[in-house]
Amino acid sequence: MALLETQHREMERLLALVRGAETAEARKALFTKAADLLTVHIKSEEEVFYPAVHRARTEDDLLEALEEHLSLKRLLKDLLELDPGDKAFEAKFKVLKEQTEHHHREEEEHLFPAVRRLLDADERAALGSEMLTAQFDMTQQGAPRGTVKNETASAARLD
């Protein structure tokens, strides 16, 4: 969970920088980086972490998290199509930032404690390594943010 919590803080830090950017160009550059980080984080959770920790005691939290991911993907898709100098970008970005922070709190307060009870330290470390590999692979393919455009119809499945 330390990996995911570290990534949560990094995304929150980067989103704050986007919000505080003084020019549209700076906002766009920072948002592009944030969108890529958020995308690889979300996808590695959906593809590696959530399936690995899917048990009866975590299912409700995971289903909620997947719906939150869907909402974040939809916001990302919209934001990627807007000019960062547009007022609509600013409003929609604020919602993305707030929903991201809420999602992080939910995972850290509800899901992660359950996972700590279900998996021992070695299992969690192996899962973290698998997630890092998946994230690296997505990043190496380039512009991970572009993949969310095709993932906004419905939430990812747990199976």
XYZ file of N, CA and C in Angstrom:
477
model
N 0.824 -1.195 0.000
C 0.000 0.000 0.000
C 0.869 1.261 0.000
N 2.094 1.137 0.475
C 2.978 2.302 0.503
C 3.179 2.872 -0.894
N 3.318 2.000 -1.892
C 3.473 2.447 -3.277
C 2.274 3.289 -3.707
N 1.080 2.775 -3.466
C -0.128 3.487 -3.887
C -0.291 4.794 -3.129
N -0.003 4.783 -1.834
C -0.120 6.011 -1.050
C 0.893 7.053 -1.514
N 2.110 6.621 -1.845
C 3.112 7.544 -2.374
C 2.645 8.135 -3.696
N 2.070 7.291 -4.549
C 1.548 7.787 -5.824
C 0.372 8.735 -5.608
N -0.473 8.463 -4.622
C -1.578 9.376 -4.312
C -1.037 10.763 -3.977
N -0.038 10.821 -3.092
C 0.510 12.122 -2.691
C 1.140 12.834 -3.885
N 1.838 12.096 -4.752
C 2.468 12.702 -5.920
C 1.407 13.266 -6.867
N 0.327 12.519 -7.080
C -0.743 13.029 -7.956
C -1.387 14.267 -7.343
N -1.633 14.251 -6.043
C -2.228 15.407 -5.382
C -1.317 16.625 -5.488
N -0.006 16.411 -5.339
C 0.969 17.503 -5.458
C 0.946 18.066 -6.883
N 0.937 17.172 -7.851
C 0.939 17.607 -9.244
C -0.363 18.312 -9.617
N -1.485 17.814 -9.136
C -2.766 18.467 -9.415
C -2.802 19.872 -8.804
N -2.200 20.033 -7.635
C -2.129 21.362 -7.025
C -1.274 22.300 -7.885
N -0.201 21.774 -8.466
C 0.632 22.593 -9.352
C -0.136 23.006 -10.599
N -0.930 22.092 -11.153
C -1.745 22.427 -12.320
C -2.681 23.574 -11.963
N -3.333 23.423 -10.848
C -4.311 24.442 -10.417
C -3.657 25.808 -10.223
N -2.413 25.809 -9.762
C -1.733 27.071 -9.500
C -0.923 27.617 -10.664
N -0.904 26.912 -11.790
C -0.117 27.360 -12.942
C -0.603 28.731 -13.407
N 0.351 29.578 -13.739
C 0.013 30.951 -14.089
C -0.338 31.150 -15.553
N 0.090 30.239 -16.418
C -0.217 30.388 -17.846
C -0.906 29.129 -18.354
N -1.607 29.282 -19.447
C -2.286 28.135 -20.061
C -1.263 27.104 -20.532
N -0.114 27.565 -21.018
C 0.924 26.644 -21.495
C 1.476 25.818 -20.337
N 1.743 26.454 -19.219
C 2.252 25.731 -18.039
C 1.190 24.767 -17.522
N -0.056 25.229 -17.503
C -1.159 24.378 -17.055
C -1.280 23.146 -17.941
N -1.153 23.349 -19.252
C -1.263 22.236 -20.189
C -0.130 21.227 -19.979
N 1.086 21.699 -19.835
C 2.233 20.803 -19.644
C 2.096 20.002 -18.348
N 1.717 20.686 -17.276
C 1.540 20.001 -15.995
C 0.355 19.042 -16.030
N -0.733 19.463 -16.688
C -1.900 18.592 -16.768
C -1.594 17.338 -17.579
N -0.851 17.484 -18.656
C -0.479 16.316 -19.467
C 0.269 15.300 -18.613
N 1.208 15.774 -17.819
C 1.962 14.885 -16.932
C 1.023 14.253 -15.897
N 0.153 15.059 -15.311
C -0.793 14.552 -14.299
C -1.745 13.528 -14.914
N -2.211 13.791 -16.121
C -3.141 12.871 -16.790
C -2.467 11.528 -17.047
N -1.201 11.553 -17.465
C -0.477 10.294 -17.667
C -0.300 9.534 -16.358
N 0.100 10.238 -15.305
C 0.289 9.574 -14.002
C -1.019 8.997 -13.473
N -2.072 9.767 -13.579
C -3.367 9.297 -13.097
C -3.838 8.098 -13.908
N -3.632 8.137 -15.202
C -4.041 7.036 -16.064
C -3.310 5.745 -15.718
N -1.990 5.796 -15.613
C -1.255 4.551 -15.320
C -1.576 4.043 -13.924
N -1.833 4.948 -13.006
C -2.207 4.540 -11.644
C -3.567 3.832 -11.659
N -4.549 4.455 -12.288
C -5.891 3.883 -12.358
C -5.861 2.516 -13.049
N -5.203 2.463 -14.195
C -5.189 1.217 -14.964
C -4.446 0.104 -14.234
N -3.371 0.425 -13.531
C -2.656 -0.633 -12.800
C -3.487 -1.118 -11.619
N -4.263 -0.224 -11.016
C -5.174 -0.672 -9.958
C -6.226 -1.607 -10.545
N -6.803 -1.215 -11.669
C -7.868 -2.017 -12.273
C -7.365 -3.360 -12.801
N -6.177 -3.362 -13.365
C -5.665 -4.573 -14.008
C -4.894 -5.496 -13.066
N -4.286 -4.933 -12.025
C -3.429 -5.744 -11.153
C -3.950 -5.766 -9.717
N -4.050 -4.599 -9.100
C -4.342 -4.524 -7.671
C -5.745 -5.017 -7.321
N -6.761 -4.448 -7.941
C -8.136 -4.815 -7.587
C -8.428 -6.297 -7.814
N -8.051 -6.867 -8.971
C -8.303 -8.304 -9.127
C -7.582 -9.150 -8.070
N -6.392 -8.731 -7.673
C -5.620 -9.502 -6.697
C -6.229 -9.458 -5.301
N -6.922 -8.386 -4.985
C -7.474 -8.248 -3.623
C -8.985 -8.416 -3.592
N -9.545 -8.891 -4.707
C -10.992 -9.080 -4.787
C -11.396 -10.281 -3.934
N -11.977 -9.993 -2.824
C -12.495 -11.009 -1.919
C -13.831 -10.495 -1.402
N -14.582 -11.326 -0.757
C -15.908 -10.926 -0.259
C -15.825 -9.678 0.616
N -14.781 -9.572 1.434
C -14.687 -8.436 2.357
C -14.228 -7.150 1.688
N -13.823 -7.220 0.447
C -13.373 -6.006 -0.246
C -14.259 -5.647 -1.433
N -15.168 -6.513 -1.802
C -15.923 -6.319 -3.043
C -16.672 -4.991 -3.099
N -17.359 -4.606 -2.047
C -18.106 -3.338 -2.070
C -17.170 -2.152 -2.281
N -16.039 -2.156 -1.576
C -15.063 -1.068 -1.744
C -14.507 -1.046 -3.163
N -14.246 -2.219 -3.722
C -13.694 -2.288 -5.076
C -14.700 -1.827 -6.116
N -15.948 -2.231 -5.972
C -16.971 -1.795 -6.926
C -17.140 -0.279 -6.885
N -17.125 0.295 -5.691
C -17.205 1.754 -5.566
C -15.984 2.411 -6.200
N -14.811 1.848 -5.960
C -13.577 2.410 -6.518
C -13.604 2.379 -8.045
N -14.125 1.314 -8.616
C -14.209 1.221 -10.073
C -15.153 2.275 -10.646
N -16.241 2.553 -9.953
C -17.149 3.612 -10.398
C -16.477 4.982 -10.282
N -15.689 5.173 -9.228
C -14.949 6.427 -9.089
C -13.922 6.558 -10.207
N -13.260 5.459 -10.574
C -12.316 5.483 -11.694
C -13.025 5.901 -12.979
N -14.222 5.370 -13.208
C -14.979 5.721 -14.403
C -15.242 7.231 -14.444
N -15.639 7.779 -13.322
C -15.881 9.214 -13.244
C -14.609 10.000 -13.546
N -13.479 9.557 -12.993
C -12.200 10.227 -13.246
C -11.807 10.121 -14.717
N -12.030 8.973 -15.323
C -11.707 8.808 -16.747
C -12.552 9.750 -17.602
N -13.819 9.875 -17.263
C -14.693 10.766 -18.035
C -14.230 12.215 -17.922
N -13.838 12.614 -16.710
C -13.324 13.968 -16.523
C -12.018 14.167 -17.286
N -11.129 13.177 -17.215
C -9.867 13.264 -17.956
C -10.134 13.415 -19.454
N -11.022 12.595 -19.978
C -11.356 12.666 -21.405
C -11.824 14.075 -21.771
N -12.743 14.616 -20.982
C -13.244 15.969 -21.249
C -12.130 17.002 -21.172
N -11.299 16.901 -20.152
C -10.230 17.878 -19.961
C -9.188 17.811 -21.073
N -8.905 16.614 -21.561
C -7.926 16.468 -22.639
C -8.403 17.129 -23.925
N -9.698 17.337 -24.049
C -10.261 17.964 -25.247
C -10.446 19.474 -25.091
N -10.215 19.990 -23.888
C -10.394 21.424 -23.639
C -9.070 22.161 -23.667
N -9.125 23.428 -23.996
C -7.967 24.302 -23.905
C -7.784 24.674 -22.434
N -6.570 24.508 -21.886
C -6.343 24.833 -20.481
C -6.597 26.293 -20.116
N -6.699 27.177 -21.107
C -7.012 28.573 -20.843
C -8.510 28.829 -20.748
N -9.301 27.848 -21.099
C -10.757 27.951 -21.092
C -11.287 27.888 -19.652
N -12.285 28.701 -19.346
C -12.891 28.691 -18.003
C -13.502 27.331 -17.674
N -14.027 26.641 -18.681
C -14.605 25.315 -18.452
C -13.526 24.334 -17.985
N -12.305 24.496 -18.496
C -11.205 23.642 -18.056
C -10.991 23.817 -16.558
N -10.949 25.055 -16.128
C -10.708 25.354 -14.717
C -11.771 24.721 -13.818
N -13.013 24.848 -14.188
C -14.109 24.293 -13.385
C -14.060 22.766 -13.374
N -13.885 22.176 -14.536
C -13.856 20.713 -14.639
C -12.615 20.167 -13.929
N -11.498 20.875 -14.029
C -10.277 20.431 -13.352
C -10.465 20.430 -11.838
N -11.152 21.439 -11.325
C -11.422 21.491 -9.885
C -12.194 20.246 -9.446
N -13.171 19.836 -10.238
C -13.947 18.634 -9.926
C -13.041 17.400 -9.983
N -12.173 17.304 -10.988
C -11.239 16.181 -11.086
C -10.354 16.112 -9.848
N -9.824 17.241 -9.446
C -8.934 17.293 -8.283
C -9.683 16.839 -7.029
N -10.877 17.352 -6.830
C -11.662 16.987 -5.644
C -12.029 15.504 -5.645
N -12.437 14.986 -6.812
C -12.809 13.570 -6.880
C -11.599 12.657 -6.704
N -10.451 13.074 -7.214
C -9.221 12.297 -7.035
C -8.865 12.217 -5.555
N -8.906 13.345 -4.875
C -8.579 13.366 -3.441
C -9.573 12.528 -2.641
N -10.849 12.611 -2.986
C -11.869 11.797 -2.308
C -11.584 10.303 -2.527
N -11.283 9.938 -3.744
C -10.989 8.540 -4.079
C -9.791 8.042 -3.279
N -8.764 8.845 -3.186
C -7.577 8.456 -2.412
C -7.933 8.224 -0.948
N -8.718 9.137 -0.373
C -9.131 8.967 1.039
C -9.920 7.679 1.227
N -10.853 7.420 0.329
C -11.676 6.199 0.427
C -10.802 4.949 0.405
N -9.867 4.891 -0.531
C -8.987 3.727 -0.611
C -8.152 3.589 0.663
N -7.569 4.692 1.101
C -6.663 4.637 2.239
C -7.379 4.351 3.559
N -8.621 4.794 3.676
C -9.353 4.592 4.930
C -10.115 3.270 4.968
N -10.528 2.753 3.815
C -11.379 1.558 3.808
C -10.727 0.346 3.148
N -10.276 0.514 1.912
C -9.753 -0.628 1.171
C -8.380 -1.082 1.675
N -7.452 -0.167 1.835
C -6.089 -0.556 2.206
C -6.020 -1.286 3.551
N -6.750 -0.848 4.580
C -6.718 -1.620 5.833
C -7.220 -3.059 5.651
N -8.237 -3.237 4.823
C -8.750 -4.595 4.569
C -7.697 -5.428 3.842
N -7.008 -4.826 2.890
C -5.981 -5.544 2.137
C -4.817 -5.914 3.052
N -4.475 -5.034 3.973
C -3.392 -5.352 4.922
C -3.744 -6.574 5.776
N -5.031 -6.752 6.050
C -5.463 -7.924 6.823
C -5.491 -9.180 5.950
N -5.750 -9.022 4.663
C -5.886 -10.164 3.762
C -4.558 -10.682 3.213
N -3.616 -9.789 2.970
C -2.345 -10.165 2.350
C -1.187 -9.871 3.289
N -0.216 -10.786 3.346
C 0.951 -10.529 4.188
C 1.914 -9.587 3.452
N 2.965 -9.174 4.132
C 3.899 -8.183 3.587
C 4.543 -8.657 2.285
N 4.900 -9.932 2.198
C 5.518 -10.446 0.976
C 4.538 -10.414 -0.193
N 3.285 -10.763 0.047
C 2.268 -10.726 -1.011
C 2.028 -9.291 -1.472
N 1.993 -8.363 -0.523
C 1.796 -6.947 -0.888
C 2.992 -6.418 -1.674
N 4.200 -6.822 -1.295
C 5.406 -6.385 -2.016
C 5.406 -6.930 -3.445
N 5.020 -8.189 -3.608
C 4.961 -8.785 -4.945
C 3.920 -8.065 -5.803
N 2.808 -7.732 -5.197
C 1.755 -7.007 -5.900
C 2.247 -5.620 -6.316
N 2.975 -4.958 -5.433
C 3.552 -3.653 -5.763
C 4.519 -3.748 -6.933
N 5.344 -4.771 -6.954
C 6.282 -4.962 -8.065
C 5.541 -5.188 -9.378
N 4.488 -5.978 -9.321
C 3.690 -6.241 -10.520
C 3.043 -4.952 -11.029
N 2.568 -4.120 -10.109
C 1.951 -2.853 -10.506
C 2.978 -1.913 -11.131
N 4.165 -1.844 -10.533
C 5.213 -0.986 -11.093
C 5.593 -1.423 -12.500
N 5.656 -2.726 -12.723
C 5.964 -3.233 -14.055
C 4.873 -2.823 -15.044
N 3.616 -2.986 -14.649
C 2.501 -2.596 -15.516
C 2.546 -1.097 -15.803
N 2.830 -0.294 -14.786
C 2.898 1.156 -14.974
C 4.054 1.541 -15.894
N 5.191 0.895 -15.727
C 6.343 1.164 -16.582
C 6.006 0.838 -18.031
N 5.387 -0.328 -18.247
C 5.025 -0.736 -19.606
C 4.074 0.260 -20.255
N 3.074 0.728 -19.502
C 2.124 1.709 -20.049
C 2.834 3.011 -20.406
N 3.734 3.437 -19.548
C 4.460 4.688 -19.769
C 5.379 4.570 -20.980
N 6.017 3.411 -21.139
C 6.928 3.201 -22.273
C 6.196 3.233 -23.609
N 4.939 2.858 -23.608
C 4.161 2.876 -24.843
C 3.841 4.308 -25.274
N 3.945 5.251 -24.341
C 3.757 6.660 -24.657
C 2.327 7.142 -24.522
N 2.186 8.337 -23.979
C 0.905 9.044 -23.835
C -0.221 8.166 -23.298
N -0.054 7.597 -22.095
C -1.102 6.736 -21.541
C -2.452 7.431 -21.416
N -2.437 8.740 -21.250
C -3.687 9.491 -21.079
C -4.646 9.272 -22.237
N -4.127 9.000 -23.416
C -4.962 8.811 -24.587
C -5.850 7.577 -24.512
N -5.478 6.627 -23.682
C -6.265 5.388 -23.606
C -7.589 5.573 -22.879
N -7.704 6.578 -22.017
C -8.948 6.740 -21.254
C -10.113 7.151 -22.140
N -9.822 7.719 -23.288
C -10.893 8.147 -24.193
C -11.792 6.990 -24.604
N -11.238 5.786 -24.633
C -12.002 4.606 -25.041
C -12.516 3.801 -23.852
N -12.405 4.344 -22.652
C -12.787 3.604 -21.452
C -13.813 4.352 -20.603
N -14.693 5.097 -21.251
C -15.635 5.917 -20.504
C -17.085 5.441 -20.597
N -17.315 4.329 -21.263
C -18.699 3.841 -21.410
C -19.205 3.177 -20.142
N -18.338 2.424 -19.469
C -18.744 1.745 -18.238
C -17.515 1.473 -17.388
N -17.753 1.184 -16.129
C -16.659 0.910 -15.201
C -15.969 -0.400 -15.571
N -14.692 -0.490 -15.269
C -13.945 -1.732 -15.470
C -14.572 -2.817 -14.606
N -14.372 -4.057 -15.020
C -14.942 -5.200 -14.285
C -13.899 -5.785 -13.347
N -14.368 -6.453 -12.323
C -13.465 -7.071 -11.360
C -12.890 -8.404 -11.815
N -13.498 -9.060 -12.758
C -12.982 -10.380 -13.132
C -11.863 -10.346 -14.108
